[in-house]
Amino acid sequence: MENCIFCKIVAGEIPCYKIFENEKILAFLDINPAVPGHVLVIPKKHFTDIFEIDDQYLQELIVVAKRIAEKMKTNFDAGGVNLFQSNGENAEQTVFHFHLHLLPRKGNDRINFSELLVNAEKIDNMKLEEIKKILGE
Ligand code: AMP
Ligand code: ZN
């Protein structure tokens, strides 16, 4: 896709620190790492987000991510690994080519994922039932 920075990386028009590549998937270091070793895993084909990505690509991509996460855990001195990804402006997506973030985590780093859950207790049971009806099978 024209003007997509990640498509340009796939095409070799913009350099990256490549971690993994096969026919469908590319993984490289994030240019603005939240922690050392912050990796992005992307489909080589342009899909904007989780709503667009082909299921087959997604399946292959998550297995690649798992392999890299394993390497982070065993070789990168990381006690843990976070995987996350954003879809849409309201979710703070900034590059509109699907990507999965992998963050190798050490106990004493400055990231605080649990802050995301800070409002969880304020939701009442009625609300949870309503949400279950909307999102459940
Ligand atoms: P998101 O906010 O989830 O859309 O994340 C986009 C990520 O892409 C950010 O973490 C950026 O630092 C990263 N990024 C943007 N441009 C590049 C680039 N040229 N090479 C590597 N990572 C990039
Ligand atoms: Zn793209």
mmCIF file of C-alpha atoms and ligand atoms in Angstrom:
data_model
loop_
_atom_site.group_PDB
_atom_site.id
_atom_site.type_symbol
_atom_site.label_atom_id
_atom_site.label_comp_id
_atom_site.label_asym_id
_atom_site.label_seq_id
_atom_site.Cartn_x
_atom_site.Cartn_y
_atom_site.Cartn_z
ATOM 1 C CA MET A 1 0.000 0.000 0.000
ATOM 2 C CA GLU A 2 1.301 3.432 -0.956
ATOM 3 C CA ASN A 3 2.540 5.665 1.856
ATOM 4 C CA CYS A 4 2.510 2.839 4.380
ATOM 5 C CA ILE A 5 5.762 2.867 6.335
ATOM 6 C CA PHE A 6 5.623 -0.850 7.098
ATOM 7 C CA CYS A 7 4.952 -1.740 3.449
ATOM 8 C CA LYS A 8 8.065 0.300 2.651
ATOM 9 C CA ILE A 9 10.029 -1.742 5.195
ATOM 10 C CA VAL A 10 8.717 -4.954 3.590
ATOM 11 C CA ALA A 11 9.791 -3.637 0.161
ATOM 12 C CA GLY A 12 13.263 -2.753 1.508
ATOM 13 C CA GLU A 13 12.719 0.960 0.800
ATOM 14 C CA ILE A 14 13.171 1.791 4.491
ATOM 15 C CA PRO A 15 15.777 -0.076 6.563
ATOM 16 C CA CYS A 16 14.993 -2.095 9.647
ATOM 17 C CA TYR A 17 16.749 -4.342 12.139
ATOM 18 C CA LYS A 18 15.304 -7.610 10.893
ATOM 19 C CA ILE A 19 14.642 -10.344 13.464
ATOM 20 C CA PHE A 20 12.763 -12.865 11.332
ATOM 21 C CA GLU A 21 11.441 -13.195 7.799
ATOM 22 C CA ASN A 22 9.581 -15.818 5.816
ATOM 23 C CA GLU A 23 7.267 -15.691 2.804
ATOM 24 C CA LYS A 24 4.390 -14.075 4.721
ATOM 25 C CA ILE A 25 5.730 -12.617 7.969
ATOM 26 C CA LEU A 26 8.394 -10.079 8.963
ATOM 27 C CA ALA A 27 9.625 -9.185 12.459
ATOM 28 C CA PHE A 28 11.892 -6.235 13.244
ATOM 29 C CA LEU A 29 12.967 -4.000 16.114
ATOM 30 C CA ASP A 30 10.716 -1.078 16.994
ATOM 31 C CA ILE A 31 12.414 2.237 16.143
ATOM 32 C CA ASN A 32 11.187 3.775 19.398
ATOM 33 C CA PRO A 33 11.473 0.884 21.833
ATOM 34 C CA ALA A 34 9.462 0.886 25.058
ATOM 35 C CA VAL A 35 12.086 -1.520 26.413
ATOM 36 C CA PRO A 36 15.296 -2.910 24.884
ATOM 37 C CA GLY A 37 14.352 -5.736 22.515
ATOM 38 C CA HIS A 38 10.886 -4.336 21.624
ATOM 39 C CA VAL A 39 9.896 -6.252 18.469
ATOM 40 C CA LEU A 40 7.087 -5.751 15.941
ATOM 41 C CA VAL A 41 5.711 -8.717 14.011
ATOM 42 C CA ILE A 42 3.818 -7.873 10.821
ATOM 43 C CA PRO A 43 2.206 -9.605 7.848
ATOM 44 C CA LYS A 44 4.117 -8.722 4.671
ATOM 45 C CA LYS A 45 0.793 -8.138 2.940
ATOM 46 C CA HIS A 46 -0.937 -4.900 3.916
ATOM 47 C CA PHE A 47 -3.839 -5.351 6.337
ATOM 48 C CA THR A 48 -4.870 -2.292 8.326
ATOM 49 C CA ASP A 49 -5.812 -4.010 11.570
ATOM 50 C CA ILE A 50 -7.262 -7.088 13.298
ATOM 51 C CA PHE A 51 -10.562 -6.575 11.447
ATOM 52 C CA GLU A 52 -8.869 -6.825 8.051
ATOM 53 C CA ILE A 53 -6.143 -9.384 8.551
ATOM 54 C CA ASP A 54 -6.658 -12.732 6.879
ATOM 55 C CA ASP A 55 -7.094 -15.562 9.453
ATOM 56 C CA GLN A 56 -4.342 -17.623 7.824
ATOM 57 C CA TYR A 57 -1.858 -14.768 8.149
ATOM 58 C CA LEU A 58 -2.886 -14.202 11.741
ATOM 59 C CA GLN A 59 -2.336 -17.847 12.624
ATOM 60 C CA GLU A 60 1.133 -17.863 11.075
ATOM 61 C CA LEU A 61 1.972 -14.538 12.674
ATOM 62 C CA ILE A 62 1.107 -15.639 16.222
ATOM 63 C CA VAL A 63 3.302 -18.732 15.886
ATOM 64 C CA VAL A 64 6.223 -16.557 14.736
ATOM 65 C CA ALA A 65 5.540 -14.274 17.700
ATOM 66 C CA LYS A 66 5.584 -17.268 20.026
ATOM 67 C CA ARG A 67 9.016 -18.348 18.759
ATOM 68 C CA ILE A 68 10.428 -14.848 19.260
ATOM 69 C CA ALA A 69 8.828 -14.610 22.718
ATOM 70 C CA GLU A 70 10.502 -17.917 23.631
ATOM 71 C CA LYS A 71 13.843 -16.526 22.505
ATOM 72 C CA MET A 72 13.272 -13.381 24.560
ATOM 73 C CA LYS A 73 12.508 -15.418 27.647
ATOM 74 C CA THR A 74 15.429 -17.800 27.382
ATOM 75 C CA ASN A 75 18.160 -15.698 25.755
ATOM 76 C CA PHE A 76 17.350 -12.107 26.512
ATOM 77 C CA ASP A 77 17.312 -12.174 30.285
ATOM 78 C CA ALA A 78 13.571 -11.379 30.278
ATOM 79 C CA GLY A 79 11.510 -12.739 33.135
ATOM 80 C CA GLY A 80 8.358 -12.279 31.057
ATOM 81 C CA VAL A 81 7.002 -11.087 27.721
ATOM 82 C CA ASN A 82 3.960 -8.925 26.872
ATOM 83 C CA LEU A 83 2.199 -9.183 23.509
ATOM 84 C CA PHE A 84 -0.167 -6.394 22.516
ATOM 85 C CA GLN A 85 -1.545 -4.698 19.462
ATOM 86 C CA SER A 86 -3.817 -1.713 18.721
ATOM 87 C CA ASN A 87 -6.696 -1.297 16.274
ATOM 88 C CA GLY A 88 -8.027 2.103 15.277
ATOM 89 C CA GLU A 89 -7.303 5.639 16.394
ATOM 90 C CA ASN A 90 -9.326 5.293 19.591
ATOM 91 C CA ALA A 91 -7.121 2.351 20.538
ATOM 92 C CA GLU A 92 -4.072 4.563 19.882
ATOM 93 C CA GLN A 93 -2.965 2.755 16.710
ATOM 94 C CA THR A 94 -0.477 5.024 14.948
ATOM 95 C CA VAL A 95 0.773 2.858 12.072
ATOM 96 C CA PHE A 96 -2.146 1.494 10.088
ATOM 97 C CA HIS A 97 -0.540 -1.753 8.966
ATOM 98 C CA PHE A 98 -1.353 -4.613 11.364
ATOM 99 C CA HIS A 99 1.460 -5.213 13.867
ATOM 100 C CA LEU A 100 1.914 -7.143 17.063
ATOM 101 C CA HIS A 101 4.188 -5.684 19.732
ATOM 102 C CA LEU A 102 6.428 -8.015 21.756
ATOM 103 C CA LEU A 103 7.947 -6.566 24.898
ATOM 104 C CA PRO A 104 10.558 -8.549 26.819
ATOM 105 C CA ARG A 105 9.985 -7.637 30.471
ATOM 106 C CA LYS A 106 12.254 -7.464 33.432
ATOM 107 C CA GLY A 107 10.953 -7.070 36.964
ATOM 108 C CA ASN A 108 12.496 -3.638 37.389
ATOM 109 C CA ASP A 109 11.535 -1.977 34.064
ATOM 110 C CA ARG A 110 9.347 1.143 33.948
ATOM 111 C CA ILE A 111 6.358 -0.393 32.103
ATOM 112 C CA ASN A 112 3.144 -0.883 34.094
ATOM 113 C CA PHE A 113 0.589 -2.938 32.184
ATOM 114 C CA SER A 114 -1.557 -3.469 35.271
ATOM 115 C CA GLU A 115 -2.537 0.226 35.084
ATOM 116 C CA LEU A 116 -4.802 -0.854 32.212
ATOM 117 C CA LEU A 117 -6.970 -2.733 34.725
ATOM 118 C CA VAL A 118 -7.313 0.111 37.172
ATOM 119 C CA ASN A 119 -11.032 0.747 36.402
ATOM 120 C CA ALA A 120 -12.101 -2.899 36.366
ATOM 121 C CA GLU A 121 -13.659 -2.969 39.836
ATOM 122 C CA LYS A 122 -15.944 -0.012 39.149
ATOM 123 C CA ILE A 123 -18.095 -1.954 36.641
ATOM 124 C CA ASP A 124 -21.299 -3.342 38.233
ATOM 125 C CA ASN A 125 -22.782 -6.807 37.614
ATOM 126 C CA MET A 126 -25.695 -5.505 35.530
ATOM 127 C CA LYS A 127 -23.221 -3.892 33.208
ATOM 128 C CA LEU A 128 -21.236 -7.127 32.972
ATOM 129 C CA GLU A 129 -24.411 -9.041 32.024
ATOM 130 C CA GLU A 130 -25.163 -6.492 29.287
ATOM 131 C CA ILE A 131 -21.646 -6.748 27.921
ATOM 132 C CA LYS A 132 -21.769 -10.546 28.048
ATOM 133 C CA LYS A 133 -24.936 -10.453 25.888
ATOM 134 C CA ILE A 134 -23.210 -8.258 23.336
ATOM 135 C CA LEU A 135 -19.854 -10.032 23.153
ATOM 136 C CA GLY A 136 -20.803 -13.624 24.027
ATOM 137 C CA GLU A 137 -21.679 -16.425 21.635
HETATM 138 P P1 AMP B 1 1.151 1.536 17.309
HETATM 139 O O1 AMP B 1 1.077 2.771 18.168
HETATM 140 O O2 AMP B 1 0.663 0.299 18.003
HETATM 141 O O3 AMP B 1 0.515 1.752 15.956
HETATM 142 O O4 AMP B 1 2.705 1.275 17.105
HETATM 143 C C1 AMP B 1 3.450 1.707 16.014
HETATM 144 C C2 AMP B 1 4.879 1.400 16.347
HETATM 145 O O5 AMP B 1 5.649 1.457 15.167
HETATM 146 C C3 AMP B 1 5.510 2.373 17.353
HETATM 147 O O6 AMP B 1 5.975 1.646 18.483
HETATM 148 C C4 AMP B 1 6.666 2.985 16.554
HETATM 149 O O7 AMP B 1 7.802 3.230 17.336
HETATM 150 C C5 AMP B 1 6.923 1.931 15.493
HETATM 151 N N1 AMP B 1 7.542 2.423 14.267
HETATM 152 C C6 AMP B 1 7.149 3.474 13.512
HETATM 153 N N2 AMP B 1 7.966 3.614 12.437
HETATM 154 C C7 AMP B 1 8.879 2.618 12.523
HETATM 155 C C8 AMP B 1 10.002 2.243 11.719
HETATM 156 N N3 AMP B 1 10.339 2.908 10.598
HETATM 157 N N4 AMP B 1 10.736 1.179 12.121
HETATM 158 C C9 AMP B 1 10.403 0.510 13.232
HETATM 159 N N5 AMP B 1 9.367 0.813 14.025
HETATM 160 C C10 AMP B 1 8.615 1.861 13.686
HETATM 161 ZN ZN ZN B 2 1.292 -1.513 4.782
#
